[in-house]
């Protein structure tokens, strides 16, 4: 059972600050919800932020950016905590704030930083499976196998050494030719199994020879 997140007694964000944040529009670090969605879906959104680069989930903001607020912020906060308890592991540290936007309406701000405990998994309510989600532009998408492996790598790891063999040099050659490489593209180019291509790409990324980019089709 995770620790229940409670909102701060006094918000650090003013209505003016909120308007400036909303004016940025949805993106890599910002997600709007008019009301709290179904439990598994909201957990996807929160964990995707924590698994990528952190950010804000604002409850009470319409898709078009209009600041609507919610009538009962405590109900939204209770539902959020219940969803995180039920569907998320390991727990995601979040900060909650209420921002009063009118006499009867409040926006609930859910803030999370990039997590040192990532990847955070989301349990599937219809099976025993679990998935990892990340942010791509203004979307929440399922993480690739390579992205999950890189999350498992220690962020404090230093001086990762890698031997540049024939296949690694082929990868660098392909990168020079086309600018980007993917697992399937490199597997075909080097005539190796995709599993081996994946391991080579992950190792070279851990060694900081490559930079990982999340993509909708293939990392």
Short mmCIF file of C-alpha atoms in Angstrom, two decimals:
data_model
loop_
_atom_site.label_atom_id
_atom_site.label_comp_id
_atom_site.label_asym_id
_atom_site.label_seq_id
_atom_site.Cartn_x
_atom_site.Cartn_y
_atom_site.Cartn_z
CA UNK A 1 0.00 0.00 0.00
CA UNK A 2 1.45 3.35 -1.05
CA UNK A 3 1.42 6.42 1.11
CA UNK A 4 -1.63 8.56 0.33
CA UNK A 5 -0.70 11.89 -1.24
CA UNK A 6 -2.35 14.87 0.41
CA UNK A 7 -2.56 18.33 -1.17
CA UNK A 8 -0.63 21.23 0.24
CA UNK A 9 -2.60 23.43 2.65
CA UNK A 10 -1.69 26.49 0.61
CA UNK A 11 -1.06 26.38 -3.12
CA UNK A 12 2.25 27.71 -4.40
CA UNK A 13 0.59 28.46 -7.75
CA UNK A 14 -1.59 31.53 -8.27
CA UNK A 15 -4.39 31.81 -10.82
CA UNK A 16 -2.05 33.90 -12.95
CA UNK A 17 0.65 31.23 -12.79
CA UNK A 18 -1.93 28.61 -13.73
CA UNK A 19 -3.06 30.63 -16.76
CA UNK A 20 0.54 30.96 -17.94
CA UNK A 21 1.09 27.21 -17.57
CA UNK A 22 -2.14 26.34 -19.41
CA UNK A 23 -1.27 28.80 -22.19
CA UNK A 24 1.72 26.59 -23.07
CA UNK A 25 -0.71 23.92 -24.25
CA UNK A 26 -0.43 20.18 -23.82
CA UNK A 27 3.00 18.77 -24.55
CA UNK A 28 5.77 16.54 -23.30
CA UNK A 29 5.45 17.74 -19.68
CA UNK A 30 1.84 18.91 -19.52
CA UNK A 31 -1.48 17.03 -19.71
CA UNK A 32 -5.04 18.41 -19.35
CA UNK A 33 -8.08 16.54 -18.06
CA UNK A 34 -11.58 18.01 -17.71
CA UNK A 35 -12.36 15.41 -15.05
CA UNK A 36 -10.39 12.47 -13.71
CA UNK A 37 -10.59 9.66 -16.30
CA UNK A 38 -11.06 5.98 -15.52
CA UNK A 39 -8.53 4.70 -12.94
CA UNK A 40 -6.13 2.81 -15.21
CA UNK A 41 -6.03 5.66 -17.70
CA UNK A 42 -5.09 8.32 -15.15
CA UNK A 43 -2.35 6.03 -13.79
CA UNK A 44 -0.98 5.74 -17.33
CA UNK A 45 -0.79 9.53 -17.56
CA UNK A 46 0.94 10.01 -14.19
CA UNK A 47 3.45 7.18 -14.66
CA UNK A 48 4.23 8.31 -18.22
CA UNK A 49 5.30 11.69 -16.86
CA UNK A 50 7.40 10.10 -14.10
CA UNK A 51 8.97 7.64 -16.57
CA UNK A 52 9.96 10.38 -19.03
CA UNK A 53 10.89 13.82 -17.73
CA UNK A 54 8.30 14.72 -15.11
CA UNK A 55 5.59 17.32 -15.47
CA UNK A 56 2.03 18.28 -14.60
CA UNK A 57 -1.40 16.70 -14.89
CA UNK A 58 -4.04 19.41 -14.50
CA UNK A 59 -7.54 18.22 -13.58
CA UNK A 60 -10.22 20.75 -14.42
CA UNK A 61 -8.83 21.96 -17.76
CA UNK A 62 -10.74 21.28 -20.98
CA UNK A 63 -8.96 19.91 -24.06
CA UNK A 64 -9.19 23.34 -25.68
CA UNK A 65 -7.33 24.87 -22.72
CA UNK A 66 -10.32 26.50 -21.04
CA UNK A 67 -9.95 26.57 -17.27
CA UNK A 68 -13.15 24.95 -15.99
CA UNK A 69 -12.16 23.64 -12.58
CA UNK A 70 -13.99 20.88 -10.70
CA UNK A 71 -16.72 21.26 -8.09
CA UNK A 72 -15.35 18.68 -5.66
CA UNK A 73 -11.53 18.56 -5.68
CA UNK A 74 -11.47 16.18 -2.70
CA UNK A 75 -13.40 13.61 -4.72
CA UNK A 76 -10.87 13.88 -7.56
CA UNK A 77 -7.94 13.58 -5.14
CA UNK A 78 -9.45 10.54 -3.43
CA UNK A 79 -10.08 8.85 -6.79
CA UNK A 80 -6.52 9.62 -7.92
CA UNK A 81 -4.96 8.15 -4.78
CA UNK A 82 -7.17 5.06 -5.05
CA UNK A 83 -6.16 4.55 -8.69
CA UNK A 84 -2.44 4.91 -7.93
CA UNK A 85 -2.79 2.48 -5.03
CA UNK A 86 -4.52 -0.11 -7.16
CA UNK A 87 -2.79 0.06 -10.52
CA UNK A 88 0.72 1.52 -10.08
CA UNK A 89 3.98 -0.06 -8.89
CA UNK A 90 6.41 0.94 -7.61
CA UNK A 91 4.61 3.96 -6.20
CA UNK A 92 5.04 7.30 -7.95
CA UNK A 93 5.88 10.24 -5.69
CA UNK A 94 3.49 13.06 -6.57
CA UNK A 95 2.74 16.52 -5.22
CA UNK A 96 -0.87 17.69 -5.15
CA UNK A 97 -2.14 21.25 -5.06
CA UNK A 98 -5.55 22.88 -5.27
CA UNK A 99 -5.75 26.10 -7.29
CA UNK A 100 -8.98 28.04 -6.73
CA UNK A 101 -10.23 29.42 -10.05
CA UNK A 102 -13.67 30.68 -8.98
CA UNK A 103 -15.91 30.72 -5.94
CA UNK A 104 -17.10 27.18 -6.61
CA UNK A 105 -14.41 25.69 -8.86
CA UNK A 106 -10.89 24.39 -8.25
CA UNK A 107 -8.17 22.96 -10.48
CA UNK A 108 -6.26 19.99 -9.04
CA UNK A 109 -2.58 20.05 -10.00
CA UNK A 110 -0.67 16.77 -9.95
CA UNK A 111 3.09 17.30 -10.19
CA UNK A 112 5.73 14.62 -10.55
CA UNK A 113 9.45 14.71 -11.28
CA UNK A 114 11.39 12.23 -13.37
CA UNK A 115 11.50 9.26 -11.03
CA UNK A 116 14.66 7.56 -9.73
CA UNK A 117 12.52 4.43 -9.28
CA UNK A 118 11.45 4.12 -12.91
CA UNK A 119 10.16 2.27 -14.72
CA UNK A 120 6.77 2.52 -13.04
CA UNK A 121 4.37 -0.17 -14.21
CA UNK A 122 0.61 -0.02 -14.75
CA UNK A 123 -1.38 -3.13 -13.93
CA UNK A 124 -3.88 -4.26 -16.54
CA UNK A 125 -7.32 -4.46 -14.88
CA UNK A 126 -8.40 -7.23 -17.27
CA UNK A 127 -5.39 -9.53 -16.95
CA UNK A 128 -2.30 -10.19 -14.85
CA UNK A 129 -0.13 -8.24 -17.24
CA UNK A 130 1.49 -4.87 -16.75
CA UNK A 131 2.79 -2.17 -19.06
CA UNK A 132 5.16 0.80 -18.95
CA UNK A 133 4.12 4.13 -20.45
CA UNK A 134 6.11 7.20 -21.52
CA UNK A 135 5.35 10.62 -22.96
CA UNK A 136 5.80 11.33 -26.66
CA UNK A 137 5.01 14.93 -27.56
CA UNK A 138 1.51 15.41 -26.06
CA UNK A 139 0.65 11.70 -25.94
CA UNK A 140 0.99 8.81 -23.53
CA UNK A 141 2.34 5.73 -25.33
CA UNK A 142 3.57 2.29 -24.33
CA UNK A 143 7.34 2.15 -23.86
CA UNK A 144 9.49 0.02 -26.12
CA UNK A 145 11.56 -2.84 -24.76
CA UNK A 146 14.69 -0.74 -25.26
CA UNK A 147 13.20 2.20 -23.34
CA UNK A 148 12.35 -0.11 -20.42
CA UNK A 149 15.89 -1.53 -20.37
CA UNK A 150 17.39 1.95 -20.33
CA UNK A 151 15.13 2.96 -17.43
CA UNK A 152 16.51 0.01 -15.46
CA UNK A 153 20.03 1.35 -15.96
CA UNK A 154 21.42 3.22 -12.98
CA UNK A 155 21.36 6.98 -13.68
CA UNK A 156 24.55 7.25 -11.64
CA UNK A 157 26.45 4.72 -13.71
CA UNK A 158 29.69 6.17 -15.01
CA UNK A 159 32.47 5.06 -17.34
CA UNK A 160 30.44 2.35 -19.07
CA UNK A 161 32.92 0.63 -21.36
CA UNK A 162 31.98 -1.07 -24.60
CA UNK A 163 34.09 -2.89 -27.16
CA UNK A 164 33.43 -1.64 -30.67
CA UNK A 165 33.30 -4.81 -32.70
CA UNK A 166 32.26 -5.29 -36.31
CA UNK A 167 28.53 -4.94 -35.64
CA UNK A 168 28.98 -1.85 -33.47
CA UNK A 169 31.02 -0.23 -36.24
CA UNK A 170 28.29 -1.13 -38.72
CA UNK A 171 25.78 0.66 -36.51
CA UNK A 172 27.93 3.80 -36.46
CA UNK A 173 28.25 3.57 -40.24
CA UNK A 174 24.47 3.34 -40.63
CA UNK A 175 24.02 6.26 -38.22
CA UNK A 176 26.42 8.36 -40.30
CA UNK A 177 24.53 7.48 -43.48
CA UNK A 178 20.92 8.01 -42.35
CA UNK A 179 21.15 10.04 -39.14
CA UNK A 180 19.04 7.72 -36.97
CA UNK A 181 18.90 4.01 -36.26
CA UNK A 182 16.12 1.72 -35.06
CA UNK A 183 16.27 -1.87 -33.87
CA UNK A 184 14.59 -3.33 -36.95
CA UNK A 185 16.44 -1.03 -39.32
CA UNK A 186 19.82 -1.94 -37.83
CA UNK A 187 18.94 -5.65 -37.72
CA UNK A 188 18.28 -5.63 -41.46
CA UNK A 189 21.33 -3.49 -42.20
CA UNK A 190 23.68 -5.70 -40.17
CA UNK A 191 21.84 -8.95 -41.06
CA UNK A 192 21.41 -9.96 -37.42
CA UNK A 193 18.48 -10.98 -35.22
CA UNK A 194 16.46 -8.04 -33.84
CA UNK A 195 17.17 -9.26 -30.31
CA UNK A 196 20.91 -8.89 -30.85
CA UNK A 197 20.39 -5.53 -32.53
CA UNK A 198 18.40 -4.39 -29.50
CA UNK A 199 21.14 -5.42 -27.07
CA UNK A 200 23.82 -3.61 -29.10
CA UNK A 201 21.77 -0.41 -29.28
CA UNK A 202 20.99 -0.49 -25.55
CA UNK A 203 24.67 -1.03 -24.62
CA UNK A 204 25.83 1.77 -26.91
CA UNK A 205 23.19 4.08 -25.46
CA UNK A 206 24.28 3.19 -21.92
CA UNK A 207 27.84 4.03 -22.97
CA UNK A 208 26.55 7.41 -24.22
CA UNK A 209 27.63 6.68 -27.79
CA UNK A 210 23.98 6.90 -28.85
CA UNK A 211 21.14 9.08 -27.60
CA UNK A 212 17.74 7.47 -27.09
CA UNK A 213 14.72 9.14 -28.71
CA UNK A 214 11.16 8.03 -27.98
CA UNK A 215 9.06 7.73 -31.13
CA UNK A 216 5.47 6.77 -31.89
CA UNK A 217 6.39 4.06 -34.40
CA UNK A 218 9.73 2.70 -33.16
CA UNK A 219 12.46 4.07 -30.87
#
